[in-house]
mmCIF file of C-alpha atoms and ligand atoms in Angstrom:
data_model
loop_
_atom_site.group_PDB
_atom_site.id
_atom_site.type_symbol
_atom_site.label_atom_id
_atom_site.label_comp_id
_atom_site.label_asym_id
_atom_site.label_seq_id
_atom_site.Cartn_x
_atom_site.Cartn_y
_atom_site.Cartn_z
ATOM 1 C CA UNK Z 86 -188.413 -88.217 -89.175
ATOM 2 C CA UNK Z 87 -185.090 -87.257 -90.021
ATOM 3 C CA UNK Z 88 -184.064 -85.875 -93.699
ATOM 4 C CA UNK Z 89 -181.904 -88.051 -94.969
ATOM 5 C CA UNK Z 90 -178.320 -88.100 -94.696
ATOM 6 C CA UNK Z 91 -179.111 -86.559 -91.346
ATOM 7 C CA UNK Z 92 -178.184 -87.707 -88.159
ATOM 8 C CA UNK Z 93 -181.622 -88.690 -86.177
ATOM 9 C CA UNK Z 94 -182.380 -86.155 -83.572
ATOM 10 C CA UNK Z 95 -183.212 -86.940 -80.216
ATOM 11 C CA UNK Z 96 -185.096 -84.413 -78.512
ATOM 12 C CA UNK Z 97 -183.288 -84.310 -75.192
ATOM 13 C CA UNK Z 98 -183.482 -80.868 -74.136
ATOM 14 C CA UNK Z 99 -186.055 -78.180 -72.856
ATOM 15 C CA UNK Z 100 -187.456 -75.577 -75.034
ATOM 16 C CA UNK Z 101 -186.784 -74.766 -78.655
ATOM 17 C CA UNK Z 102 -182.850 -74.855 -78.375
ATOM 18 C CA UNK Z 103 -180.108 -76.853 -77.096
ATOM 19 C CA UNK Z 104 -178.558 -75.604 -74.266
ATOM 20 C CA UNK Z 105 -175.912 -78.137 -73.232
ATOM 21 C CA UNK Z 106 -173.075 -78.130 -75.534
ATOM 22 C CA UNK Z 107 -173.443 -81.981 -75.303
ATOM 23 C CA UNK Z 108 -176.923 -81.977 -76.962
ATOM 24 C CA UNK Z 109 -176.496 -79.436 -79.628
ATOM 25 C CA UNK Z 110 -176.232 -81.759 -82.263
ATOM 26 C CA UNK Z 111 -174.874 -79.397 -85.011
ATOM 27 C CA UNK Z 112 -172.351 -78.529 -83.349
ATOM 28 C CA UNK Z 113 -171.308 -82.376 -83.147
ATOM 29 C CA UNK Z 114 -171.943 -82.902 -87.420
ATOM 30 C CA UNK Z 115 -171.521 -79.558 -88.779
ATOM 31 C CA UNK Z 116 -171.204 -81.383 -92.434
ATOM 32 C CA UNK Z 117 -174.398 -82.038 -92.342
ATOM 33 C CA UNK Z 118 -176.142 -78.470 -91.755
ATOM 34 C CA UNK Z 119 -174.198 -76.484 -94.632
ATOM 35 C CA UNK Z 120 -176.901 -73.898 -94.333
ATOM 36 C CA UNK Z 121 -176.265 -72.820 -91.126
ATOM 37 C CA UNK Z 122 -172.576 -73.509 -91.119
ATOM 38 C CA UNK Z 123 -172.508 -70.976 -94.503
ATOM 39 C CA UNK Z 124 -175.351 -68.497 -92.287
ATOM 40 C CA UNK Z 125 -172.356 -68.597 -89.536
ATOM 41 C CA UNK Z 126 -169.155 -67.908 -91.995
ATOM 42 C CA UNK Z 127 -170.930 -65.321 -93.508
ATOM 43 C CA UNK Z 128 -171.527 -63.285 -90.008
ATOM 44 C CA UNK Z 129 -167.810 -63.827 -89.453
ATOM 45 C CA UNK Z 130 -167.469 -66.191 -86.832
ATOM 46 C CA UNK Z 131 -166.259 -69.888 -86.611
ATOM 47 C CA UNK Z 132 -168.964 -72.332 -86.670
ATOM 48 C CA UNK Z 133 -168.916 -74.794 -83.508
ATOM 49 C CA UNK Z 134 -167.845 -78.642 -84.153
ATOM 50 C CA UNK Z 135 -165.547 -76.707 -86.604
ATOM 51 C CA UNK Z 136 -162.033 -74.879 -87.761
ATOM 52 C CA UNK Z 137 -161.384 -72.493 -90.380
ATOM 53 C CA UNK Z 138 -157.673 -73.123 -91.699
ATOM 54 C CA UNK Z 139 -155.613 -69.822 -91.286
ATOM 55 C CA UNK Z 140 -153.541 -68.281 -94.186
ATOM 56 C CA UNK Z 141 -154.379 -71.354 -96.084
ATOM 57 C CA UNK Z 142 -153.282 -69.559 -99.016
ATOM 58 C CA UNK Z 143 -150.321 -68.831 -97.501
ATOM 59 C CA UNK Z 144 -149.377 -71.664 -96.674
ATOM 60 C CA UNK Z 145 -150.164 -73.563 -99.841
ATOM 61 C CA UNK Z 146 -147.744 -71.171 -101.768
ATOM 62 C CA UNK Z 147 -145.027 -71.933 -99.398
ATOM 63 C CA UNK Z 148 -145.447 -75.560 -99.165
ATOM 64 C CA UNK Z 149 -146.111 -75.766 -102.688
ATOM 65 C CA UNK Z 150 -147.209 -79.213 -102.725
ATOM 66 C CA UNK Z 151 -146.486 -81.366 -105.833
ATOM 67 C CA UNK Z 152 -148.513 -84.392 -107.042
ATOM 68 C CA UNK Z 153 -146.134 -87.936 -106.302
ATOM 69 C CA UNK Z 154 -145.048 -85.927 -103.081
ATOM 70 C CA UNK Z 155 -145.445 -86.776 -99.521
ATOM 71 C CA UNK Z 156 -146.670 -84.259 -97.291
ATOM 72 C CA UNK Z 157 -146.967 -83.850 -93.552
ATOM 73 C CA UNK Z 158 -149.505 -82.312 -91.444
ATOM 74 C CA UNK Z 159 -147.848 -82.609 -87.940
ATOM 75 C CA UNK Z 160 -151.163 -81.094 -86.493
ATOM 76 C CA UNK Z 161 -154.360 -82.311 -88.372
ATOM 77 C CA UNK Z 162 -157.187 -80.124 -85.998
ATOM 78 C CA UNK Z 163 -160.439 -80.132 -88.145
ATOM 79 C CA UNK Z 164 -158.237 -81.259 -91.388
ATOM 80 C CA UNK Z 165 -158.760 -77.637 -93.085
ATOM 81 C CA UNK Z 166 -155.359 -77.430 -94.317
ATOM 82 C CA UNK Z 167 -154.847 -81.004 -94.750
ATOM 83 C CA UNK Z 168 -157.658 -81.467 -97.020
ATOM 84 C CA UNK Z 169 -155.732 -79.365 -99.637
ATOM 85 C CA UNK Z 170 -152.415 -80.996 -99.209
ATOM 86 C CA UNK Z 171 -153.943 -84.351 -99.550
ATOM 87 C CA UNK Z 172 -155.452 -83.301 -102.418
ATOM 88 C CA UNK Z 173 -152.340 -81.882 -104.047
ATOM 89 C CA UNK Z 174 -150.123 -84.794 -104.144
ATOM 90 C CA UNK Z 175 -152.545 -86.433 -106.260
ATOM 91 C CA UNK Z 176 -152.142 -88.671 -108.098
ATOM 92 C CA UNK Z 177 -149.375 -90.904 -107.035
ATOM 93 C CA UNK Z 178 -148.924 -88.645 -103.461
ATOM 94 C CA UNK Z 179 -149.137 -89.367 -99.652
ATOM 95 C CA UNK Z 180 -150.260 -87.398 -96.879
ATOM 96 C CA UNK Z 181 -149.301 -87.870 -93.431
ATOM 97 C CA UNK Z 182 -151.323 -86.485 -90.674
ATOM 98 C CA UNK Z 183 -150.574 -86.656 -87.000
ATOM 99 C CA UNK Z 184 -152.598 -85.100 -84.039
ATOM 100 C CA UNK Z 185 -152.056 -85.410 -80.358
ATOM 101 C CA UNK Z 186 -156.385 -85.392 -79.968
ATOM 102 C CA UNK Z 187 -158.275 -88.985 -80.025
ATOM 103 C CA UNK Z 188 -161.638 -87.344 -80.114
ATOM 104 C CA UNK Z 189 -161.124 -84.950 -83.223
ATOM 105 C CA UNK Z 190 -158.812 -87.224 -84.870
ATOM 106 C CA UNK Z 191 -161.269 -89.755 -85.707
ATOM 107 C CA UNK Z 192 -163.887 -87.452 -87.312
ATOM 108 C CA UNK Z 193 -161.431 -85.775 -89.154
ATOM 109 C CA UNK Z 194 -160.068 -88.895 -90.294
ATOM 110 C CA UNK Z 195 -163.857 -90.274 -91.703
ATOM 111 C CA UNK Z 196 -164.447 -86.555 -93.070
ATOM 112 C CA UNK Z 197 -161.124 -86.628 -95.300
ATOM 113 C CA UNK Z 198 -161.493 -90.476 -96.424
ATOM 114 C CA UNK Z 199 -164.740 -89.453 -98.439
ATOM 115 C CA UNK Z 200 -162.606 -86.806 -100.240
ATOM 116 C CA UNK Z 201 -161.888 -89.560 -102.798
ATOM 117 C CA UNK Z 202 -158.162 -89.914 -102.682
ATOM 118 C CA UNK Z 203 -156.838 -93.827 -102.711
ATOM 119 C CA UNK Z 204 -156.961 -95.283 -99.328
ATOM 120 C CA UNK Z 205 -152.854 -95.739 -98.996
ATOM 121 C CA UNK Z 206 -152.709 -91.837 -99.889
ATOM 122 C CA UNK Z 207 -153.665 -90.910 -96.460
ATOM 123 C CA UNK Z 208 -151.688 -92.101 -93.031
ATOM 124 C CA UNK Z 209 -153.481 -90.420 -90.040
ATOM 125 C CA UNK Z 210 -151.950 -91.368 -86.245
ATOM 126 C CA UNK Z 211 -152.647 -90.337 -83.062
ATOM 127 C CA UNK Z 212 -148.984 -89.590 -82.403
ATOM 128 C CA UNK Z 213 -147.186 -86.291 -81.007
ATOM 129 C CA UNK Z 214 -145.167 -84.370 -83.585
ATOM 130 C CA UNK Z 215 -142.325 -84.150 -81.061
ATOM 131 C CA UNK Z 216 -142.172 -88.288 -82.696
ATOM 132 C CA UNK Z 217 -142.322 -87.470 -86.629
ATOM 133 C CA UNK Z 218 -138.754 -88.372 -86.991
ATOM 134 C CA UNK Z 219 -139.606 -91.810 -85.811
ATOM 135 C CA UNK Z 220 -142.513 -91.934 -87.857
ATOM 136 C CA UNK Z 221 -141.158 -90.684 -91.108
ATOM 137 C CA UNK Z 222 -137.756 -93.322 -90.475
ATOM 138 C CA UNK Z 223 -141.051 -96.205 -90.761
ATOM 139 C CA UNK Z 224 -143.232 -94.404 -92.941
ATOM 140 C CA UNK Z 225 -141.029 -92.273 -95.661
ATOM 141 C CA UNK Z 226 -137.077 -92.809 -94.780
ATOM 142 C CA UNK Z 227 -136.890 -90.662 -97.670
ATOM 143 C CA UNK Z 228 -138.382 -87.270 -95.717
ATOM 144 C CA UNK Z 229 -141.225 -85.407 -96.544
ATOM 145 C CA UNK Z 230 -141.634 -82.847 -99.157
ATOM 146 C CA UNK Z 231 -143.381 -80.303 -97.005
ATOM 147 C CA UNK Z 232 -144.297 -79.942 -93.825
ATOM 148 C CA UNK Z 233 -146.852 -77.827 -91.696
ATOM 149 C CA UNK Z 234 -147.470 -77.580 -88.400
ATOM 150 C CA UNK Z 235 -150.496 -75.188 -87.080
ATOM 151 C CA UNK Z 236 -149.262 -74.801 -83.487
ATOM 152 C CA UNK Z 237 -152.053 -74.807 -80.243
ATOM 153 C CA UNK Z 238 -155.355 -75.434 -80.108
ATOM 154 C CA UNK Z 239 -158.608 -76.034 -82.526
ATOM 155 C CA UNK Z 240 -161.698 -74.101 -82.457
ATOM 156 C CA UNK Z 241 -163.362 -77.783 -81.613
ATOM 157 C CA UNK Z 242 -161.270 -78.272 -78.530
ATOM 158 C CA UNK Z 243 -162.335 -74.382 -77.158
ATOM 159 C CA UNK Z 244 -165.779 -74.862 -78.069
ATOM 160 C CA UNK Z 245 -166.770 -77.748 -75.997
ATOM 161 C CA UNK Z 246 -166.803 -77.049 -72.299
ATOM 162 C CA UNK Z 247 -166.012 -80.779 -71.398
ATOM 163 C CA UNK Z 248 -162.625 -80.190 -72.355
ATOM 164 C CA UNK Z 249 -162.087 -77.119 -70.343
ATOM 165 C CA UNK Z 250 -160.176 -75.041 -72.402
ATOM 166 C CA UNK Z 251 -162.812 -71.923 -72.330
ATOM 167 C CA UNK Z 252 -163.370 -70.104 -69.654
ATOM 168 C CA UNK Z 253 -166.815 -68.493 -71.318
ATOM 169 C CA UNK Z 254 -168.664 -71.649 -70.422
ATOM 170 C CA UNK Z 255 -168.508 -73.840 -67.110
ATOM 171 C CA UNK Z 256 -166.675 -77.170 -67.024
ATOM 172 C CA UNK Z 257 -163.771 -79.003 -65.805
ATOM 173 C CA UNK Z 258 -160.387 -77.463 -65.448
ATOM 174 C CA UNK Z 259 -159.025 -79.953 -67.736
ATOM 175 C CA UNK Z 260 -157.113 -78.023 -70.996
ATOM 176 C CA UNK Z 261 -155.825 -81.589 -71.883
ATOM 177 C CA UNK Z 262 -155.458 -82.121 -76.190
ATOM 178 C CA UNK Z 263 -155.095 -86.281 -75.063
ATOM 179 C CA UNK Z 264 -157.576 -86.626 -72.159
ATOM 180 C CA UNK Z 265 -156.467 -89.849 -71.740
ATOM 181 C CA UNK Z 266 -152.718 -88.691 -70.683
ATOM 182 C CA UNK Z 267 -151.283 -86.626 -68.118
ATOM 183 C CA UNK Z 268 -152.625 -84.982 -65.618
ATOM 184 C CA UNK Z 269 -155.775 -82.310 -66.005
ATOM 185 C CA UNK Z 270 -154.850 -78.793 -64.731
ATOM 186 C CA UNK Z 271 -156.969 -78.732 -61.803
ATOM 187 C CA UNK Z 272 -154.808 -81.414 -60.534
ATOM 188 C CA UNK Z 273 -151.475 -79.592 -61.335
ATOM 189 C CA UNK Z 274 -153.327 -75.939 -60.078
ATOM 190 C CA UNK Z 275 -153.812 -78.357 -56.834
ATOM 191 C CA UNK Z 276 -150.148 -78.934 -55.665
ATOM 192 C CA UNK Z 277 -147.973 -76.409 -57.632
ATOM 193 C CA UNK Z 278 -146.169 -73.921 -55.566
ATOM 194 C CA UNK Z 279 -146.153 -70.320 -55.737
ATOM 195 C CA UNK Z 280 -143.042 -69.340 -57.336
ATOM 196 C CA UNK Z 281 -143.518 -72.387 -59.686
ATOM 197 C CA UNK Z 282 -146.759 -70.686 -60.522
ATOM 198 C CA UNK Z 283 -145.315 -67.370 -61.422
ATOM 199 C CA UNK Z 284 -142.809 -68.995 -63.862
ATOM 200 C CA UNK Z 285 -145.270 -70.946 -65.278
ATOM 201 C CA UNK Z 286 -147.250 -67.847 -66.147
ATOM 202 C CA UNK Z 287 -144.612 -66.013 -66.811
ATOM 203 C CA UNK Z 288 -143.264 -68.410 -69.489
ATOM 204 C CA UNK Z 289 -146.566 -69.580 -71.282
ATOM 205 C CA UNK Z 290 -147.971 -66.312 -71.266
ATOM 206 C CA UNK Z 291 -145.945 -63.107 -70.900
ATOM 207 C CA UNK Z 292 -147.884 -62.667 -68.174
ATOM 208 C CA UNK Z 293 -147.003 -59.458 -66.500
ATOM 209 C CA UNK Z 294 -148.851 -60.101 -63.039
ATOM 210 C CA UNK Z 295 -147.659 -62.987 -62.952
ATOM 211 C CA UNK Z 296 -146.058 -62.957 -59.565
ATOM 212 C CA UNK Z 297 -149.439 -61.103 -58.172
ATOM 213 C CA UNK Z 298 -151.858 -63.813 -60.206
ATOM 214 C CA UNK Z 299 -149.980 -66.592 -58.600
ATOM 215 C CA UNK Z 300 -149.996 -65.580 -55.189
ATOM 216 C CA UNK Z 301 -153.860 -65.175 -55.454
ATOM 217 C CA UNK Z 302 -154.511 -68.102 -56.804
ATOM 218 C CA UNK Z 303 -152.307 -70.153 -54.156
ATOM 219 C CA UNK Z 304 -154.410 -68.445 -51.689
ATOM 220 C CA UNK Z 305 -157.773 -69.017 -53.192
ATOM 221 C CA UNK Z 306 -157.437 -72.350 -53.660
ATOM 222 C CA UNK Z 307 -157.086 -72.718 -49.635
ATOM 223 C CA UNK Z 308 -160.535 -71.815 -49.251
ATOM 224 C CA UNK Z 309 -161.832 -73.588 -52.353
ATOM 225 C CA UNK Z 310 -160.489 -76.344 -54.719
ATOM 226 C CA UNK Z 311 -160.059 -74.925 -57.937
ATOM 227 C CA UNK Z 312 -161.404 -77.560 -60.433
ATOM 228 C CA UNK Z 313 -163.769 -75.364 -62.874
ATOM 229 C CA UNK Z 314 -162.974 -73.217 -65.859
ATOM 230 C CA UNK Z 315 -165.111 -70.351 -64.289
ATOM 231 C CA UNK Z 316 -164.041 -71.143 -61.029
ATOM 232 C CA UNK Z 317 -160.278 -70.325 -62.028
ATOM 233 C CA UNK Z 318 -161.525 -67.141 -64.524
ATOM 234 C CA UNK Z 319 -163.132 -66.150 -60.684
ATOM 235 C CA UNK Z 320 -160.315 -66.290 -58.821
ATOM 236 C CA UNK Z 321 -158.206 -64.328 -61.680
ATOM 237 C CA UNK Z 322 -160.941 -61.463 -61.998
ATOM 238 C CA UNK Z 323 -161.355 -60.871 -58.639
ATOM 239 C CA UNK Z 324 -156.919 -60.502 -58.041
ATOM 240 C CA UNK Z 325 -157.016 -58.170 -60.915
ATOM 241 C CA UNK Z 326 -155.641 -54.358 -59.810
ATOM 242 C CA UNK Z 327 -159.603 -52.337 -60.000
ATOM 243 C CA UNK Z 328 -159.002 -50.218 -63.078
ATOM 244 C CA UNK Z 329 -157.833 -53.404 -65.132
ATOM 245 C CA UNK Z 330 -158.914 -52.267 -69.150
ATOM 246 C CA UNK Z 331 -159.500 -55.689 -70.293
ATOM 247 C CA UNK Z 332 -159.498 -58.907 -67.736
ATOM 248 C CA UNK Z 333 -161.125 -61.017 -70.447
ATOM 249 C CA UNK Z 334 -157.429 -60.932 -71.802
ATOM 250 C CA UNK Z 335 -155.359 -61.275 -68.515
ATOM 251 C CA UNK Z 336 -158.417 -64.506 -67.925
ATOM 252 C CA UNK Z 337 -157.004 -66.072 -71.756
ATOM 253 C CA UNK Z 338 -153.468 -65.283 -71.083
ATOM 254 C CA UNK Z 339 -153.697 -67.833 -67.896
ATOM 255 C CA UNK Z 340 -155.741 -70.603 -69.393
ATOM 256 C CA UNK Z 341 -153.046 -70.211 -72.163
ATOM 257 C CA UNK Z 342 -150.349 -70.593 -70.181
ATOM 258 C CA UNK Z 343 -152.053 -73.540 -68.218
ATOM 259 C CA UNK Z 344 -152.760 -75.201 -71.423
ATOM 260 C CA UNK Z 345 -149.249 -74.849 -72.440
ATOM 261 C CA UNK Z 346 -147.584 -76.415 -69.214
ATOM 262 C CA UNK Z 347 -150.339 -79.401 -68.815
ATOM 263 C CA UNK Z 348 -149.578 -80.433 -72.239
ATOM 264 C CA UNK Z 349 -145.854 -79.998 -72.699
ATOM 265 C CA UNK Z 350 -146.232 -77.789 -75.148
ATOM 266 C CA UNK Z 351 -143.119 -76.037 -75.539
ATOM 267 C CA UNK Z 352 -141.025 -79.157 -74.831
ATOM 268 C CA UNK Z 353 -142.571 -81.135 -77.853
ATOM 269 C CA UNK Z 354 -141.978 -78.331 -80.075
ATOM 270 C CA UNK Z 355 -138.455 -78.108 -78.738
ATOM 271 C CA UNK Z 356 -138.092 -81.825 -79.897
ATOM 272 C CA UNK Z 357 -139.897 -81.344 -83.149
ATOM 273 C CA UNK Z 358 -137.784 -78.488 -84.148
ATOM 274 C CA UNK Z 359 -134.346 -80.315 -83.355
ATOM 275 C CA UNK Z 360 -135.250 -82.758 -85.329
ATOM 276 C CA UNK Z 361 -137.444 -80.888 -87.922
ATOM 277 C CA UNK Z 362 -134.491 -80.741 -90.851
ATOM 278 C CA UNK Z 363 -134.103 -84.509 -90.735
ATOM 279 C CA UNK Z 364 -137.923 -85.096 -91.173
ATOM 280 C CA UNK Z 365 -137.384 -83.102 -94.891
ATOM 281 C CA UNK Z 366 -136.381 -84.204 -97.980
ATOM 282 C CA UNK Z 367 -133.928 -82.880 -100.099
ATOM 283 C CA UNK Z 368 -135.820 -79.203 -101.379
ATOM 284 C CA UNK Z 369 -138.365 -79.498 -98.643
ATOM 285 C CA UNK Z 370 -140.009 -76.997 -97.163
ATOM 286 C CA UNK Z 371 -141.142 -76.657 -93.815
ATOM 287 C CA UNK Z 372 -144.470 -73.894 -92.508
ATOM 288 C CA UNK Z 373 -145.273 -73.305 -89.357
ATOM 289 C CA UNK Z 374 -147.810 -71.242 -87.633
ATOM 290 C CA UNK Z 375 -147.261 -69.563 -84.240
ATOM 291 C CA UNK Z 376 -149.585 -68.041 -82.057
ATOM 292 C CA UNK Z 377 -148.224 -66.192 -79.271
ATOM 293 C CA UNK Z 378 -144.287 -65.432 -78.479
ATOM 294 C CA UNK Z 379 -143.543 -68.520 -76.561
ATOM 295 C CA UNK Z 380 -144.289 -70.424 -79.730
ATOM 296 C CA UNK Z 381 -142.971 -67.943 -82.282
ATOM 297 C CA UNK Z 382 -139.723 -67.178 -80.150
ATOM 298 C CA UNK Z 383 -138.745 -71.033 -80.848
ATOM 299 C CA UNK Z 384 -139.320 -71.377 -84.425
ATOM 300 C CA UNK Z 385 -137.585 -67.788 -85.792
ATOM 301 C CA UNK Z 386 -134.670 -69.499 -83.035
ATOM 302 C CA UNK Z 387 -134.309 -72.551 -84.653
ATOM 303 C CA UNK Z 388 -134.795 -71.340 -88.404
ATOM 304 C CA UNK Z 389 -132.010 -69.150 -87.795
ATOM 305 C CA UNK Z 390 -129.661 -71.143 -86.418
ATOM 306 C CA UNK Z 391 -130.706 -73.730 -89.168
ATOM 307 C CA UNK Z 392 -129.748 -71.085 -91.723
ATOM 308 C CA UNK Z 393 -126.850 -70.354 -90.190
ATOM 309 C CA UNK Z 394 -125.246 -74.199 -89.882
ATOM 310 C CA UNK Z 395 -126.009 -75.293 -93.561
ATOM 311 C CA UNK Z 396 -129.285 -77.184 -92.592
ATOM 312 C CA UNK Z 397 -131.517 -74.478 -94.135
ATOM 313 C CA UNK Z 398 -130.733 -72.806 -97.827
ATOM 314 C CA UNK Z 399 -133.889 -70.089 -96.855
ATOM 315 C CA UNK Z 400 -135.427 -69.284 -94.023
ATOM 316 C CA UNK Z 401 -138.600 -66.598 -93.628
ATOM 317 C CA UNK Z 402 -136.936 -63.151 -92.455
ATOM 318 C CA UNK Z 403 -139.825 -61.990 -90.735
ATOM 319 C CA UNK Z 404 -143.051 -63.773 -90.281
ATOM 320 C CA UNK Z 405 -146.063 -63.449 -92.944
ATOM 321 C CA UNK Z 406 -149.257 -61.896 -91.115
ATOM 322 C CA UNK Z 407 -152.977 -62.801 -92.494
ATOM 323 C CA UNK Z 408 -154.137 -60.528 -94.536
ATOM 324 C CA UNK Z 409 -157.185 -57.510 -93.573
ATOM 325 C CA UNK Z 410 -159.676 -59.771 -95.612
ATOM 326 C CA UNK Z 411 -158.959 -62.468 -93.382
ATOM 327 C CA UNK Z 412 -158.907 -60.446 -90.444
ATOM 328 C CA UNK Z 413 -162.365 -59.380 -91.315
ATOM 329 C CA UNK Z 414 -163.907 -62.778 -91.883
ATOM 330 C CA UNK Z 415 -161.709 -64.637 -89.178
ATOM 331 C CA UNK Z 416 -160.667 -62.829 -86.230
ATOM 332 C CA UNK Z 417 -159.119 -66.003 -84.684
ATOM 333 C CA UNK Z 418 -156.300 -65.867 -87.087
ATOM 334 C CA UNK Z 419 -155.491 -62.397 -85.524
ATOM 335 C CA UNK Z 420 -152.269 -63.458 -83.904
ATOM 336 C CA UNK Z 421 -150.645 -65.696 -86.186
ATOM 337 C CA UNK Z 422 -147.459 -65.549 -87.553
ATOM 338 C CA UNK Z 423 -146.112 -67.579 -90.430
ATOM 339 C CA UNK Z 424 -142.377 -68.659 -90.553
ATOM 340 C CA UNK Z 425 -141.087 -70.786 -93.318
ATOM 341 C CA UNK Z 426 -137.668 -72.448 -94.304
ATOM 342 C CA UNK Z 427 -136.408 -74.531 -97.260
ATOM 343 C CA UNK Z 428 -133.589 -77.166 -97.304
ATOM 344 C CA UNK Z 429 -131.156 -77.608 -99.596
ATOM 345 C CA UNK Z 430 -131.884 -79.847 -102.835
HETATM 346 C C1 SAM P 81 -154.690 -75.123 -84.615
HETATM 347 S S1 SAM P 81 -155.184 -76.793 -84.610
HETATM 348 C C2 SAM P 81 -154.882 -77.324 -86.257
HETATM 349 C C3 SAM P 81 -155.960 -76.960 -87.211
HETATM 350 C C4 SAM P 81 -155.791 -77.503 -88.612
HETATM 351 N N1 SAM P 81 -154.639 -76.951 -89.279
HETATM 352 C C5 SAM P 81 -157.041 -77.283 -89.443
HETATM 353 O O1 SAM P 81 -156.960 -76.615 -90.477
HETATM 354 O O2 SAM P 81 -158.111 -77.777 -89.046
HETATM 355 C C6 SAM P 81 -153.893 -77.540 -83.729
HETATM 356 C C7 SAM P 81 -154.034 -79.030 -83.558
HETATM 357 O O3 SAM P 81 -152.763 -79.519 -83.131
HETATM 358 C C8 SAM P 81 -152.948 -80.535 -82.208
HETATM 359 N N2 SAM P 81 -151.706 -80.615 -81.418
HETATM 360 C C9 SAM P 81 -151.296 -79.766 -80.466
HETATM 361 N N3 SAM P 81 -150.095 -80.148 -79.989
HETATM 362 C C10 SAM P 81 -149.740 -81.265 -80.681
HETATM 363 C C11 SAM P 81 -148.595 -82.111 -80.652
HETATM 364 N N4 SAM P 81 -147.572 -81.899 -79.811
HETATM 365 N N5 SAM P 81 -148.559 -83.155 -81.510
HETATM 366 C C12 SAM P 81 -149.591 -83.380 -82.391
HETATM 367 N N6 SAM P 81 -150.700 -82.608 -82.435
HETATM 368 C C13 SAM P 81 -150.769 -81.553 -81.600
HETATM 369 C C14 SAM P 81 -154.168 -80.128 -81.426
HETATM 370 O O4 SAM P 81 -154.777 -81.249 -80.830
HETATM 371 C C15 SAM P 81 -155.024 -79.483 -82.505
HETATM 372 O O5 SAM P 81 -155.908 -80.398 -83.067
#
């Protein structure tokens, strides 16, 4: 029998664990385990089915959310930072939450509307943030008070193999945040050509083999298709010079760059930061988080030249880094960079 509260558990695997990401039913309602979700903070790592916000604090002290206010969260994920903006603009507050994901977003969604804030206080759609001016002209002509976006991808999305955004467990080569839109990136690894490769590692990643990494894969693909996550970390490790230090790296800086070019990454951030001052209210403020130079690159860009037409009264001069405690207890957060700017009141 199952405890209550408890999702009923059906026994669909061999032996004493789970093996399939698909039946480990944790992983699928972490809220209901706390035990083993606390057992898994505590050792330092991210439990699966779940997201730990980074520099939450951070980011709270920046945003400063007031009650009455509306705030945005132009990237929702597991809801980790959202939870505490929603809650600060109580009473009398709205919170408006977009994400790009179908699967996630609906969880998310449930998990925040038993937080207790009135129903109207919370707006969650399945929109791209490279639309929030659209949005806010329906929702809050106004502007928003603060916004945050927490650029990439959610500990949920690399965790389950389905997707194919990890290359430490088989699956498809899909790395799509919508799956129901665009095209996955085995078929754009299909029909790309070789210099178009190159660039697109180059860009999304920094690569610095890129040119060598492209050629092999163009070439690898002729005697196989190259439609699995492993498949594609394969055909990376093996072009890799013989004394490479740390391939495991070179493997993430490819799926990164993939991920980036099958879902348009830098173009919707592009849009959103064009249009980023209009989204703001008078005194708004605006966080975002960056994880790798392609994304940080574009923000410190566009804050400056923000600062420097009259959009922006502030702008961060360099970006805040988390801090050695949270380092310690969450190494995911190790490359993010904070950049913030404030508009005039
Ligand atoms: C790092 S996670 C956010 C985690 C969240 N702050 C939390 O605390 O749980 C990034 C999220 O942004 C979403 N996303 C990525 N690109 C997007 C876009 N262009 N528009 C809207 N959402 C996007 C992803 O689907 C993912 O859920």
């Amino acid at each position: 029998m199952s405890e209550p509260g408890k999702p009923a558990r059906r026994v669909r695997y061999r032996g004493t664990h789970p093996r399939r990401f698909a039946d480990k039913y944790k992983e699928h309602a972490p809220e209901h385990y706390p035990g083993d979700v606390a057992k898994v903070l505590a050792s330092g790592k991210t439990p699966a089915g779940t997201h730990r916000p980074i520099m939450l604090r951070e980011v709270l002290e920046i945003l400063a959310p007031q009650p009455g206010e509306i705030a945005v969260d132009a990237t929702l994920g597991y809801g980790g930072h959202a939870r505490e903006l929603l809650s600060a603009v109580q009473p009398g507050g709205r919170l408006i939450a977009l994400d790009v994901d179908p699967l996630e977003l609906t969880k998310t969604e449930a998990r925040l509307r038993t937080l207790g804030a009135p129903k109207e206080a919370l707006l969650v759609h399945r929109t791209n943030y490279a639309g929030l001016a659209s949005l806010l002209a329906r929702e809050a002509p106004g502007g928003a008070h603060s916004i945050l976006a927490d650029l990439g991808v959610s500990s949920m999305q690399l965790d389950d193999p389905a997707r194919g955004f990890t290359f430490k467990s088989n699956g498809p080569l899909d790395l799509r945040m919508n799956p129901a839109r665009g095209a996955p990136a085995h078929v754009l690894l299909a029909k790309i050509g070789e210099e178009d490769l190159a660039r697109l590692f180059h860009e999304g990643a920094d690569e610095p083999l890129a040119a060598h990494l492209a050629h092999a894969v163009v070439e690898a693909r002729v005697r196989q298709p190259i439609d699995t996550t492993t498949g594609l970390a394969r055909a990376i490790r093996a072009a890799l010079p013989p004394r490479t230090t740390d391939p495991d790296t070179v493997v993430r800086r490819v799926f990164q760059a993939l991920r980036i070019a099958v879902n348009d990454e830098f173009s919707a951030l592009e849009t959103f930061l064009r249009h980023l001052h209009d989204c703001l209210a008078p005194g708004g403020r605006v966080a975002i988080l960056a994880f790798h130079s392609g994304e940080d690159r574009r923000v410190k860009a566009a804050f400056k030249a923000g600062l420097h037409a009259g959009l922006y009264t502030a702008v961060a001069d360099d970006p805040l880094r988390p801090s050695p405690e949270e380092l310690r207890q969450n190494p995911r957060a190790s490359a993010a960079k904070l950049r913030w700017a404030r508009k005039a009141s």
